[in-house]
mmCIF file of C-alpha atoms in Angstrom:
data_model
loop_
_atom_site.group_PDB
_atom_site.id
_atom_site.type_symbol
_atom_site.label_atom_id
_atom_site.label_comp_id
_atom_site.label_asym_id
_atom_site.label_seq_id
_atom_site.Cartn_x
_atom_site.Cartn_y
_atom_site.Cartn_z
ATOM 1 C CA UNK X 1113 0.000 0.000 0.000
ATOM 2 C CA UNK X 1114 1.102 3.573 -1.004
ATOM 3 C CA UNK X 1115 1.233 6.054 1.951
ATOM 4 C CA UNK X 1116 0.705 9.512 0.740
ATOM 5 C CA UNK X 1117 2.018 12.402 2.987
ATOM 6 C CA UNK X 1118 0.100 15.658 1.969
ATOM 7 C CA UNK X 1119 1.318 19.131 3.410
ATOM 8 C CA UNK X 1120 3.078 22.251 4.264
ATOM 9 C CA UNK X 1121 6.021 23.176 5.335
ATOM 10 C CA UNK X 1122 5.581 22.885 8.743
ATOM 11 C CA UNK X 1123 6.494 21.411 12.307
ATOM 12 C CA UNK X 1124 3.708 18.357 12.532
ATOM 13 C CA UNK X 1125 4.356 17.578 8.811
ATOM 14 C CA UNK X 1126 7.974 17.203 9.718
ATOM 15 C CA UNK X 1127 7.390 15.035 11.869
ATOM 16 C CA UNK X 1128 5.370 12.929 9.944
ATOM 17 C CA UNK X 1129 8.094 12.280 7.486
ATOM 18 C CA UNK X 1130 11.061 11.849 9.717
ATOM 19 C CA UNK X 1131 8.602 9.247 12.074
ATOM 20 C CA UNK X 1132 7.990 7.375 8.198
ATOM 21 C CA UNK X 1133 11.855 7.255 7.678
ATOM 22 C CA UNK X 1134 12.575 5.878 11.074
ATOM 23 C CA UNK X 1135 9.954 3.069 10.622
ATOM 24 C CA UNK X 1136 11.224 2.722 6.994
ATOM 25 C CA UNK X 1137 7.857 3.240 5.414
ATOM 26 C CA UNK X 1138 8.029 4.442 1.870
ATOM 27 C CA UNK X 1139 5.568 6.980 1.218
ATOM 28 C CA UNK X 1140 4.946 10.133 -1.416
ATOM 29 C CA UNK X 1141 5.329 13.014 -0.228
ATOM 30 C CA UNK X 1142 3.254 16.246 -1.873
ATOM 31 C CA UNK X 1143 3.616 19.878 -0.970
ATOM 32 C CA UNK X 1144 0.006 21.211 -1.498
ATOM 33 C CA UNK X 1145 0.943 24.528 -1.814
ATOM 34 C CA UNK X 1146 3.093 23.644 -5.080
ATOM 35 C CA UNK X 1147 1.177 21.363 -5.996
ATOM 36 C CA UNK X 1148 -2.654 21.724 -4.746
ATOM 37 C CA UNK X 1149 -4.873 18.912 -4.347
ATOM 38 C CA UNK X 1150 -7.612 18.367 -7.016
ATOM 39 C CA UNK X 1151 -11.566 18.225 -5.959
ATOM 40 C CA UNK X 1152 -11.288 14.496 -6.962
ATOM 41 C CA UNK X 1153 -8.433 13.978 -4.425
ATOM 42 C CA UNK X 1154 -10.427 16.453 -1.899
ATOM 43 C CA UNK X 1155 -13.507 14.025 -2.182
ATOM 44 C CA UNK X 1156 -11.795 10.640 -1.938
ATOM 45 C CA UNK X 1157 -9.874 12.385 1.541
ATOM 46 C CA UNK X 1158 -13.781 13.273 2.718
ATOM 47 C CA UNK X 1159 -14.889 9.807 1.755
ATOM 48 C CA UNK X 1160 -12.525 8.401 4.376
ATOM 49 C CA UNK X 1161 -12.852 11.297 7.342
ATOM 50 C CA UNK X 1162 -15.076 10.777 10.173
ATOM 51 C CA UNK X 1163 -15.987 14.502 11.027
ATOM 52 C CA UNK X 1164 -16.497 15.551 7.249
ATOM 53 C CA UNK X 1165 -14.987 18.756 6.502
ATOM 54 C CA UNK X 1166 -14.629 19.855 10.121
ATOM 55 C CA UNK X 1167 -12.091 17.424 10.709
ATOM 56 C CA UNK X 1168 -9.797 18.492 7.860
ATOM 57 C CA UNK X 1169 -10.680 22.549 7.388
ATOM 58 C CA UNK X 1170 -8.005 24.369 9.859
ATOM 59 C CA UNK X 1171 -10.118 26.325 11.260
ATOM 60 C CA UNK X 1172 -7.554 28.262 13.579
ATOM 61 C CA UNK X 1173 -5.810 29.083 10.432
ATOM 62 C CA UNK X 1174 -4.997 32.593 9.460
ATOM 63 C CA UNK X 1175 -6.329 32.065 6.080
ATOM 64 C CA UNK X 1176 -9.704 30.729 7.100
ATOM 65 C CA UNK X 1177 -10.022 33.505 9.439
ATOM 66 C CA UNK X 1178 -9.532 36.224 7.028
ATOM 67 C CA UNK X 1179 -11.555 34.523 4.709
ATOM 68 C CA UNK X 1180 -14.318 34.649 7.522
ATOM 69 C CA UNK X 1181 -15.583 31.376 5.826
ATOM 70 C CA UNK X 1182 -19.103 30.248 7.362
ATOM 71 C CA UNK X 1183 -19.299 26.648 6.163
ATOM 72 C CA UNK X 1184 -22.929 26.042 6.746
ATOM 73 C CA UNK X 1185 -23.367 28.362 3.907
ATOM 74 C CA UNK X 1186 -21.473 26.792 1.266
ATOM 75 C CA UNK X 1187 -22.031 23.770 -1.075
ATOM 76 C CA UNK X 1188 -19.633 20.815 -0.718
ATOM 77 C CA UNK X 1189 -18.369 21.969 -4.513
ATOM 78 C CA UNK X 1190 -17.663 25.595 -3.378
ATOM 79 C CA UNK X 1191 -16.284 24.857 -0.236
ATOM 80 C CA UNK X 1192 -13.564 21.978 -2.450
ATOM 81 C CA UNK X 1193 -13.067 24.846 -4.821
ATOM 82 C CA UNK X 1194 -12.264 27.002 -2.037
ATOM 83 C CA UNK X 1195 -10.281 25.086 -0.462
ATOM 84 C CA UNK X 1196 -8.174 23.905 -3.621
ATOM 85 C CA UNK X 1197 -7.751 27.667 -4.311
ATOM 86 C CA UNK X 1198 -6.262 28.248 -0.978
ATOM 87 C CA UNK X 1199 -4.980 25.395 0.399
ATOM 88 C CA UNK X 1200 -3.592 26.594 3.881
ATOM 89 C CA UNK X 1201 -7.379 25.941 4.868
ATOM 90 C CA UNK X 1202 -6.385 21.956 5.030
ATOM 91 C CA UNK X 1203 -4.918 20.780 8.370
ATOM 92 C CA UNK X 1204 -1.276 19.504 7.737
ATOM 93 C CA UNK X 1205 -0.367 16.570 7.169
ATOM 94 C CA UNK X 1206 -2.979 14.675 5.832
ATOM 95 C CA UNK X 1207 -1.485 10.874 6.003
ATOM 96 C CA UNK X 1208 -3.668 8.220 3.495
ATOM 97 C CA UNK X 1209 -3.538 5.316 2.451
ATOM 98 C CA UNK X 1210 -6.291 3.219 0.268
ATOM 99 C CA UNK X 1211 -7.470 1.954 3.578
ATOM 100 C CA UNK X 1212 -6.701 4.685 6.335
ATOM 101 C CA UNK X 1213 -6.695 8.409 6.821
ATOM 102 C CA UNK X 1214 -4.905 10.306 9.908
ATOM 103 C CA UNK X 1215 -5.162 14.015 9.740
ATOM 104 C CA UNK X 1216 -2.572 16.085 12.137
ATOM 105 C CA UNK X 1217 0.766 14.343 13.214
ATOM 106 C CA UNK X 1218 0.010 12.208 16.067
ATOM 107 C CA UNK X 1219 2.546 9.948 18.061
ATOM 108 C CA UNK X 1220 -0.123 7.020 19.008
ATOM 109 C CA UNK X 1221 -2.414 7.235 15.937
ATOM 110 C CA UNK X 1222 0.165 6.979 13.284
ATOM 111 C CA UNK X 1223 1.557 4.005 14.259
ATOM 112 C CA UNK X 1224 -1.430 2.574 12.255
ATOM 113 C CA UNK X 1225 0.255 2.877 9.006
ATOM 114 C CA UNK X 1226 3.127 0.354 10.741
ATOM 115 C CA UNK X 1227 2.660 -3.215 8.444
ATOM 116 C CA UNK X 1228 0.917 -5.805 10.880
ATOM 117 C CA UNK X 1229 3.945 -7.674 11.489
ATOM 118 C CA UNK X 1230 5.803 -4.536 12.545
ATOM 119 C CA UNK X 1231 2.805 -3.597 15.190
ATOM 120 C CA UNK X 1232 2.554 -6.948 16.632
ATOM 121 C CA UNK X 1233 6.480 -6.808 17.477
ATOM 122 C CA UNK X 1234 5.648 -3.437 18.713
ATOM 123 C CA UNK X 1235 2.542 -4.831 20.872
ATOM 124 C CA UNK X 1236 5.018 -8.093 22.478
ATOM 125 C CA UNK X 1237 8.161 -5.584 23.146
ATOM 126 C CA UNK X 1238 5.696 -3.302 25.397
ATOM 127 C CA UNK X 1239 4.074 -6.040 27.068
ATOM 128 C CA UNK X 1240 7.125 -7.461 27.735
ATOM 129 C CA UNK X 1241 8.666 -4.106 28.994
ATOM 130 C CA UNK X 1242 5.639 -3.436 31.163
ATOM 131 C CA UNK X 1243 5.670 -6.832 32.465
ATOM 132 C CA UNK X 1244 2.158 -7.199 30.984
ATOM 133 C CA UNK X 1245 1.651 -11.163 30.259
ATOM 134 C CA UNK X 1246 -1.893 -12.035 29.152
ATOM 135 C CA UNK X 1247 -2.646 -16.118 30.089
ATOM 136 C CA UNK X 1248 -4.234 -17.627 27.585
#
């Protein structure tokens, strides 16, 4: 599975990279600013999200603020035109895959791109550390 990094240049997408390298995950990276998403990509990311467009639109952003966007009022189009016009209104990184979607750099919830083998390594080296044994 491909594991697409979309972003800016900032601190959490950073992260998300350099946490990728470590775990030796190969993933595309795409700068949205240079290269913004298309409504097609915008819809397939919505498809996946659990809040909608609340849980990618930043909006604590400067440019949705200025914009003094009221989202109620907008068709889904206008708001994906909108926001492909001015990307900076997307929370960075957005992290896919064809199967999941994390939105924001997050320590715990990232680890779900790990392959299965990799997580259930992860899952016996902290039981073991934590002296955690389950009978069974």
């Amino acid at each position: 599975m491909t594991v697409t990094i979309y972003g800016l240049e900032c601190k959490s997408t950073r992260k998300a990279r350099q946490w990728m390298k470590k775990n030796e995950i190969a993933y595309v990276d795409r700068n949205i600013i240079k290269e913004p998403l298309t409504i097609g990509e915008l819809q397939a990311i919505l498809r996946m999200t659990l809040d909608g467009t609340e849980g990618i639109i930043a909006t604590r952003s400067k440019v949705y603020k200025d914009m003094n966007l009221d989202l109620d009022e907008l068709s889904l189009h206008e708001l994906l035109e909108i926001i492909q016009k001015h990307p900076r209104l997307l929370k960075s990184p957005i992290i896919m895959d064809e199967k999941r979607l994390l939105v924001g750099y997050n320590e715990e919830y990232i680890r779900q791109f790990l392959p299965r083998k990799a997580r259930k390594i992860e899952w016996l080296k902290w039981q073991t550390k934590n002296n955690f044994l389950v009978e069974g």
